[in-house]
Coordinates of C-alpha atoms in Angstrom, one line a residue:
M9 CA -7.1 -101.4 112.2
S10 CA -6.8 -99.2 109.1
P11 CA -4.4 -100.2 106.3
S12 CA -2.1 -97.3 107.1
W13 CA -1.8 -98.4 110.7
R14 CA -1.3 -102.0 109.7
G15 CA 1.6 -100.8 107.5
R16 CA 3.1 -98.9 110.4
W17 CA 3.0 -101.8 112.7
A18 CA 4.5 -104.1 110.0
F19 CA 7.3 -101.6 109.6
R20 CA 8.0 -101.4 113.3
R21 CA 8.2 -105.3 113.5
W22 CA 10.6 -105.3 110.6
W23 CA 12.8 -102.6 112.0
R24 CA 13.0 -104.2 115.4
A25 CA 14.0 -107.5 113.8
D26 CA 16.4 -106.1 111.2
R27 CA 17.9 -102.9 112.5
R28 CA 21.0 -104.5 113.9
R29 CA 21.9 -105.9 110.4
W30 CA 22.4 -102.4 108.9
R31 CA 24.3 -99.3 110.0
W32 CA 24.4 -95.7 108.9
S33 CA 27.7 -95.1 107.0
K34 CA 29.6 -92.3 108.8
G35 CA 30.4 -89.5 106.4
K36 CA 27.9 -90.9 103.8
P37 CA 24.6 -89.3 104.7
W38 CA 22.6 -91.2 102.2
C39 CA 24.4 -94.5 102.2
W40 CA 23.6 -97.6 104.2
T41 CA 26.2 -100.3 104.6
R42 CA 25.9 -103.9 105.8
A43 CA 27.0 -104.3 109.4
P44 CA 29.1 -107.2 110.5
A45 CA 27.1 -110.3 111.3
S46 CA 26.4 -110.7 115.0
P47 CA 28.4 -113.5 116.6
I48 CA 25.2 -114.7 118.4
R49 CA 22.9 -114.6 115.3
G50 CA 21.4 -118.0 114.6
L51 CA 22.3 -119.5 118.0
A52 CA 19.6 -121.1 120.1
R53 CA 18.6 -119.0 123.1
P54 CA 20.2 -121.4 125.7
T55 CA 23.6 -121.2 124.0
W56 CA 23.8 -117.4 124.1
R57 CA 25.1 -116.9 127.6
P58 CA 28.3 -119.1 127.3
R59 CA 29.1 -117.7 123.9
L60 CA 28.7 -114.2 125.1
E61 CA 30.8 -114.9 128.2
K62 CA 33.5 -116.3 126.0
L63 CA 33.4 -113.3 123.7
E64 CA 33.6 -110.9 126.6
A65 CA 36.5 -112.8 128.1
R66 CA 38.3 -112.5 124.8
R67 CA 37.5 -108.8 124.6
R68 CA 38.9 -108.2 128.0
M69 CA 42.1 -110.1 127.2
M70 CA 42.7 -108.1 124.0
Q71 CA 42.0 -104.8 125.8
A72 CA 44.5 -105.7 128.6
S73 CA 47.3 -105.8 126.0
A74 CA 46.0 -103.1 123.7
N75 CA 48.7 -100.5 124.8
A76 CA 51.5 -102.9 123.8
P77 CA 52.9 -102.6 120.3
A78 CA 51.6 -104.9 117.5
I79 CA 54.6 -106.9 116.6
T80 CA 54.5 -110.0 114.4
V81 CA 56.0 -113.3 115.5
D82 CA 59.0 -112.6 113.4
G83 CA 59.6 -109.2 115.0
V84 CA 58.0 -106.7 112.5
A85 CA 56.2 -103.8 114.1
I86 CA 52.9 -102.7 112.5
E87 CA 51.4 -99.4 113.6
V88 CA 47.7 -99.7 114.5
A89 CA 46.2 -96.2 114.3
V90 CA 42.6 -94.9 114.6
N91 CA 40.2 -93.1 112.3
I92 CA 38.5 -90.2 114.0
A93 CA 36.5 -87.0 113.6
N94 CA 37.3 -85.0 116.7
A95 CA 39.2 -84.8 120.0
D96 CA 36.7 -87.1 121.8
D97 CA 37.4 -89.8 119.3
A98 CA 41.1 -89.3 119.8
R99 CA 40.8 -89.9 123.5
E100 CA 38.7 -93.0 122.9
G101 CA 41.4 -94.2 120.5
V102 CA 44.1 -93.7 123.1
A103 CA 42.0 -95.6 125.7
H104 CA 41.8 -98.5 123.3
G105 CA 45.5 -98.6 122.6
A106 CA 45.9 -96.7 119.3
D107 CA 49.5 -95.9 118.3
A108 CA 48.5 -92.8 116.4
V109 CA 45.7 -91.1 114.5
G110 CA 45.7 -92.6 111.0
L111 CA 42.9 -90.3 109.7
L112 CA 41.2 -87.2 111.0
R113 CA 38.3 -86.3 108.8
T114 CA 38.2 -82.5 108.8
E115 CA 34.9 -82.3 106.8
F116 CA 33.0 -82.7 110.0
L117 CA 34.1 -79.1 110.9
F118 CA 32.6 -77.8 107.7
I119 CA 29.2 -79.6 107.4
D120 CA 25.9 -78.7 109.1
R121 CA 26.7 -75.0 109.3
R122 CA 26.0 -71.8 107.3
D123 CA 29.6 -70.8 106.6
A124 CA 33.1 -72.3 106.7
P125 CA 35.0 -72.3 110.0
N126 CA 37.7 -69.6 110.3
Q127 CA 41.4 -70.2 110.9
A128 CA 41.2 -69.9 114.7
E129 CA 38.3 -72.3 115.0
Q130 CA 40.1 -74.9 112.9
T131 CA 43.4 -74.5 114.7
A132 CA 41.7 -75.0 118.0
A133 CA 40.0 -78.2 116.8
Y134 CA 43.2 -79.6 115.3
Q135 CA 45.3 -78.7 118.4
A136 CA 42.7 -80.3 120.7
V137 CA 43.3 -83.6 118.8
L138 CA 47.0 -83.4 119.1
D139 CA 46.7 -82.6 122.8
A140 CA 44.5 -85.6 123.4
L141 CA 47.0 -88.0 121.9
D142 CA 49.7 -87.8 124.7
G143 CA 52.6 -87.4 122.3
R144 CA 51.3 -89.6 119.4
N145 CA 51.3 -88.5 115.8
A146 CA 48.2 -87.4 113.9
I147 CA 47.4 -87.7 110.2
I148 CA 44.9 -84.9 109.4
R149 CA 43.2 -85.0 106.0
T150 CA 42.5 -81.8 104.2
L151 CA 38.8 -81.0 103.4
D152 CA 37.2 -83.8 101.4
V153 CA 33.8 -82.6 100.3
G154 CA 31.9 -82.8 97.1
G155 CA 30.5 -86.0 95.7
D156 CA 28.1 -87.3 98.4
K157 CA 29.3 -84.8 101.1
D158 CA 27.3 -81.7 100.4
V159 CA 28.3 -78.3 101.9
P160 CA 25.5 -75.9 100.9
Y161 CA 27.4 -72.6 101.5
L162 CA 30.0 -73.7 98.8
Q163 CA 27.2 -73.8 96.2
L164 CA 28.9 -76.6 94.3
P165 CA 27.3 -77.1 90.9
P166 CA 25.0 -80.2 90.5
E167 CA 26.8 -83.1 88.8
P168 CA 25.4 -86.1 87.1
N169 CA 28.2 -88.3 88.5
P170 CA 29.4 -86.6 91.7
A171 CA 31.8 -89.4 92.7
L172 CA 33.9 -88.5 89.6
G173 CA 33.4 -84.7 89.9
L174 CA 34.6 -81.8 92.1
R175 CA 35.6 -83.5 95.3
G176 CA 38.7 -83.9 97.5
I177 CA 41.7 -81.7 96.6
R178 CA 39.9 -80.6 93.4
T179 CA 37.4 -78.7 95.6
G180 CA 40.3 -77.2 97.5
F181 CA 41.9 -75.9 94.3
A182 CA 38.5 -74.6 93.1
Y183 CA 38.2 -72.6 96.4
P184 CA 41.8 -71.5 97.1
D185 CA 40.9 -69.1 99.9
M186 CA 39.2 -71.9 101.9
L187 CA 42.1 -74.2 101.2
D188 CA 44.7 -71.6 102.3
T189 CA 42.7 -71.0 105.5
Q190 CA 42.8 -74.7 106.4
L191 CA 46.5 -75.0 105.5
R192 CA 47.3 -72.0 107.8
A193 CA 45.3 -73.5 110.5
L194 CA 47.2 -76.8 110.2
L195 CA 50.5 -75.0 110.2
A196 CA 49.6 -73.2 113.4
V197 CA 49.4 -76.4 115.5
K198 CA 52.2 -77.3 117.8
P199 CA 54.4 -79.3 117.5
L200 CA 54.4 -79.6 113.8
S201 CA 56.7 -82.6 114.1
R202 CA 53.6 -84.6 115.2
L203 CA 51.4 -83.4 112.3
R204 CA 51.0 -85.3 109.0
I205 CA 48.9 -83.6 106.4
L206 CA 47.0 -86.0 104.1
V207 CA 45.7 -84.9 100.7
P208 CA 42.6 -86.7 99.2
M209 CA 41.8 -87.5 95.6
I210 CA 45.3 -86.9 94.2
A211 CA 45.4 -88.2 90.6
D212 CA 48.9 -87.3 89.5
V213 CA 52.2 -85.8 90.8
G214 CA 51.5 -82.3 89.5
E215 CA 48.6 -81.9 92.0
L216 CA 50.9 -82.9 94.8
I217 CA 53.7 -80.6 93.8
R218 CA 51.3 -77.7 93.5
L219 CA 50.0 -78.3 97.0
R220 CA 53.5 -78.7 98.5
E221 CA 54.6 -75.5 97.0
R222 CA 51.6 -73.7 98.4
I223 CA 52.4 -75.1 101.9
E224 CA 56.0 -73.9 101.6
Q225 CA 54.8 -70.4 100.6
L226 CA 52.4 -70.2 103.6
A227 CA 54.9 -71.6 106.0
G228 CA 57.4 -68.9 104.8
E229 CA 54.8 -66.2 105.4
M230 CA 54.3 -67.5 108.9
N231 CA 58.0 -67.6 109.6
L232 CA 58.0 -71.3 110.4
S233 CA 61.2 -73.2 110.6
E234 CA 59.5 -76.6 110.9
R235 CA 57.4 -78.4 108.3
P236 CA 54.8 -81.1 108.8
Q237 CA 55.0 -84.3 106.8
L238 CA 52.8 -84.4 103.6
G239 CA 51.1 -87.6 102.4
V240 CA 48.9 -88.7 99.5
M241 CA 45.7 -90.6 100.0
V242 CA 45.7 -93.3 97.3
E243 CA 42.1 -93.7 96.4
V244 CA 42.3 -93.1 92.6
P245 CA 43.7 -96.0 90.5
S246 CA 46.1 -93.6 88.8
A247 CA 47.6 -92.6 92.1
A248 CA 48.4 -96.3 92.8
L249 CA 49.9 -96.8 89.4
L250 CA 52.0 -93.6 89.8
A251 CA 53.0 -94.3 93.4
D252 CA 56.7 -94.3 92.5
Q253 CA 56.4 -90.7 91.2
L254 CA 54.2 -89.6 94.1
A255 CA 56.5 -91.1 96.7
K256 CA 59.4 -89.0 95.3
H257 CA 57.5 -85.9 96.6
A258 CA 55.4 -87.3 99.4
D259 CA 56.5 -88.4 102.9
F260 CA 54.0 -91.3 103.0
L261 CA 51.1 -92.8 101.2
S262 CA 47.8 -93.8 102.8
I263 CA 45.4 -96.1 100.8
G264 CA 41.8 -95.1 101.1
S265 CA 40.5 -98.6 100.4
N266 CA 36.8 -97.7 100.3
D267 CA 37.1 -95.3 97.3
L268 CA 39.9 -97.2 95.7
T269 CA 37.7 -100.3 95.7
Q270 CA 34.7 -98.6 94.1
Y271 CA 36.9 -96.8 91.5
T272 CA 38.8 -99.9 90.6
L273 CA 35.7 -102.0 90.2
A274 CA 33.6 -99.2 88.7
M275 CA 30.9 -100.0 91.3
D276 CA 29.2 -97.4 93.4
R277 CA 29.6 -98.6 97.0
C278 CA 26.3 -96.9 97.9
N279 CA 24.4 -98.9 95.3
A280 CA 22.5 -101.6 97.1
T281 CA 22.3 -103.8 93.9
L282 CA 26.1 -104.0 93.7
A283 CA 26.9 -104.0 97.4
A284 CA 27.4 -107.8 97.6
R285 CA 29.9 -107.7 94.8
I286 CA 32.1 -104.9 96.2
D287 CA 35.0 -106.8 97.9
S288 CA 38.3 -105.2 98.8
L289 CA 40.0 -108.6 98.4
H290 CA 39.4 -108.5 94.6
P291 CA 42.7 -109.5 93.0
G292 CA 42.7 -106.4 90.8
L293 CA 42.6 -104.1 93.9
L294 CA 45.3 -106.2 95.6
R295 CA 47.6 -105.8 92.6
L296 CA 47.1 -102.0 92.8
I297 CA 48.0 -102.0 96.4
A298 CA 51.1 -104.1 95.6
I299 CA 52.1 -101.6 92.9
A300 CA 51.6 -98.7 95.4
V301 CA 53.7 -100.3 98.1
D302 CA 56.5 -101.3 95.7
G303 CA 56.5 -97.7 94.2
A304 CA 56.8 -96.2 97.7
K305 CA 59.6 -98.5 98.7
Q306 CA 61.7 -97.2 95.8
H307 CA 62.0 -93.9 97.7
G308 CA 62.0 -95.4 101.3
K309 CA 58.4 -94.3 102.0
W310 CA 55.9 -96.2 104.0
V311 CA 52.3 -97.1 103.1
G312 CA 49.2 -97.3 105.4
V313 CA 45.6 -98.3 104.9
C314 CA 42.8 -96.2 106.4
G315 CA 39.7 -97.7 104.8
A316 CA 37.4 -100.5 106.0
M317 CA 39.8 -103.0 104.6
A318 CA 42.3 -102.3 107.4
S319 CA 39.9 -103.8 109.9
D320 CA 38.8 -106.8 107.8
P321 CA 40.4 -109.8 109.6
Q322 CA 40.9 -111.7 106.4
A323 CA 42.5 -108.6 104.7
V324 CA 45.0 -107.9 107.5
P325 CA 47.5 -110.8 106.7
V326 CA 47.3 -110.0 103.0
L327 CA 48.0 -106.3 103.6
I328 CA 51.0 -107.1 105.9
G329 CA 52.2 -109.5 103.2
L330 CA 52.0 -106.8 100.6
G331 CA 54.2 -104.5 102.7
V332 CA 51.7 -102.2 104.4
A333 CA 53.2 -100.7 107.6
E334 CA 50.1 -99.1 109.2
L335 CA 46.5 -100.0 109.7
S336 CA 44.0 -97.4 110.7
V337 CA 40.7 -98.5 112.2
S338 CA 37.8 -97.4 114.4
P339 CA 38.7 -97.0 118.0
R340 CA 37.0 -100.1 119.4
L341 CA 38.7 -102.3 116.8
V342 CA 42.2 -101.4 117.8
P343 CA 42.7 -104.2 120.4
E344 CA 41.4 -106.8 118.0
V345 CA 43.6 -105.8 115.1
K346 CA 46.6 -105.6 117.3
S347 CA 45.9 -109.1 118.6
L348 CA 45.5 -110.4 115.1
V349 CA 48.8 -108.9 114.0
R350 CA 50.7 -110.5 116.9
G351 CA 49.7 -113.9 115.7
L352 CA 51.1 -113.5 112.2
S353 CA 54.5 -114.0 110.6
R354 CA 55.4 -111.2 108.1
R355 CA 57.6 -113.6 106.2
H356 CA 54.8 -116.1 105.8
C357 CA 52.4 -113.3 104.8
E358 CA 54.7 -112.1 102.2
E359 CA 55.2 -115.5 100.6
E360 CA 51.5 -116.1 100.4
A361 CA 50.3 -112.6 99.5
R362 CA 52.1 -112.7 96.1
R363 CA 50.5 -116.0 95.3
L364 CA 47.1 -114.5 96.1
L365 CA 47.6 -111.9 93.3
T366 CA 47.4 -114.7 90.8
L367 CA 43.9 -115.8 91.8
A368 CA 40.9 -115.0 89.7
S369 CA 38.3 -113.7 92.1
P370 CA 37.7 -112.3 95.6
Q371 CA 36.0 -115.5 96.5
A372 CA 39.1 -117.5 95.6
V373 CA 41.2 -115.1 97.6
R374 CA 39.0 -115.4 100.7
G375 CA 38.9 -119.1 100.4
R376 CA 42.6 -119.4 100.3
V377 CA 43.0 -116.9 103.2
T378 CA 40.7 -119.1 105.2
E379 CA 42.9 -122.1 104.6
L380 CA 46.1 -120.2 105.4
W381 CA 44.9 -118.2 108.4
P382 CA 41.8 -120.0 109.8
G383 CA 41.7 -117.7 112.8
A384 CA 41.4 -114.6 110.7

């Protein structure tokens, strides 16, 4: 066998053995992320079947109660929503008991094509999502491209550090016609009372005010008497620190924990060398979340989490303790997160979460969480 063929066979053997340990990160076309460890990894072959049967029975039990609300043992309701990209995802979320859509990523309408979608195409896509939700609310994020999400027809300039460059709402302000088309498409859906618009990469209150004023202008031109809610995606540390100012002009805040983690720790989450050190339970990040929630409460506004942190079993009691009111996860994780919430006491979570803020490392936080909530 030639060296080239030996190399191919070696790669195939490695891929078959290791492929389940990694997953392609949705929305990050060049980024691999570590997949959750398999519950049967490391078990001897004869023990697989009873363990799998137990896991399957637990899954069926959680699915059977998935449509019931997630209420803590002391009576606090936590909304468990779903992250989606289209109407099919929305239907899957409903089937798994999602209370709402916590994040619709609209960039999937814009990528892998030669030009931007027009207003009618966008409205049809957004309306299809609302229609699939059977009366539930939907948070729809405005276009979040730039950085690692390339849209060739925009001809964005190359940047040495794209994660800190022209992305999120900055791209929208740089291409106002495209932003206006998307805002008009969103304002055309019915009913607007079920629509919540989420703005990514807001860094200060001036950007939020600028966008709200533009929405008001467009709604006036369309002779609309109703307005959708407008929220800020907290993924820049300055937004967390200024949450009290943002909440004065926003209807809600949604923490994008993936970007907030990498910006807070100054670690690229797509850097394989740093991947093991990027942990959303870092005390610095938890303090920022606490500041954001406290700032929102000053104006009676609620805070959700729509990043991977929302489905981390060890993070859920901490987030509830910090005052987070909504968790948005992938469709198939909804039953599990709801089941976890129902076993928690909000009062106990609050008491312990503040103590966790005084710890020195994410390892210390996770160790203490394991002691407090061993089932998490």
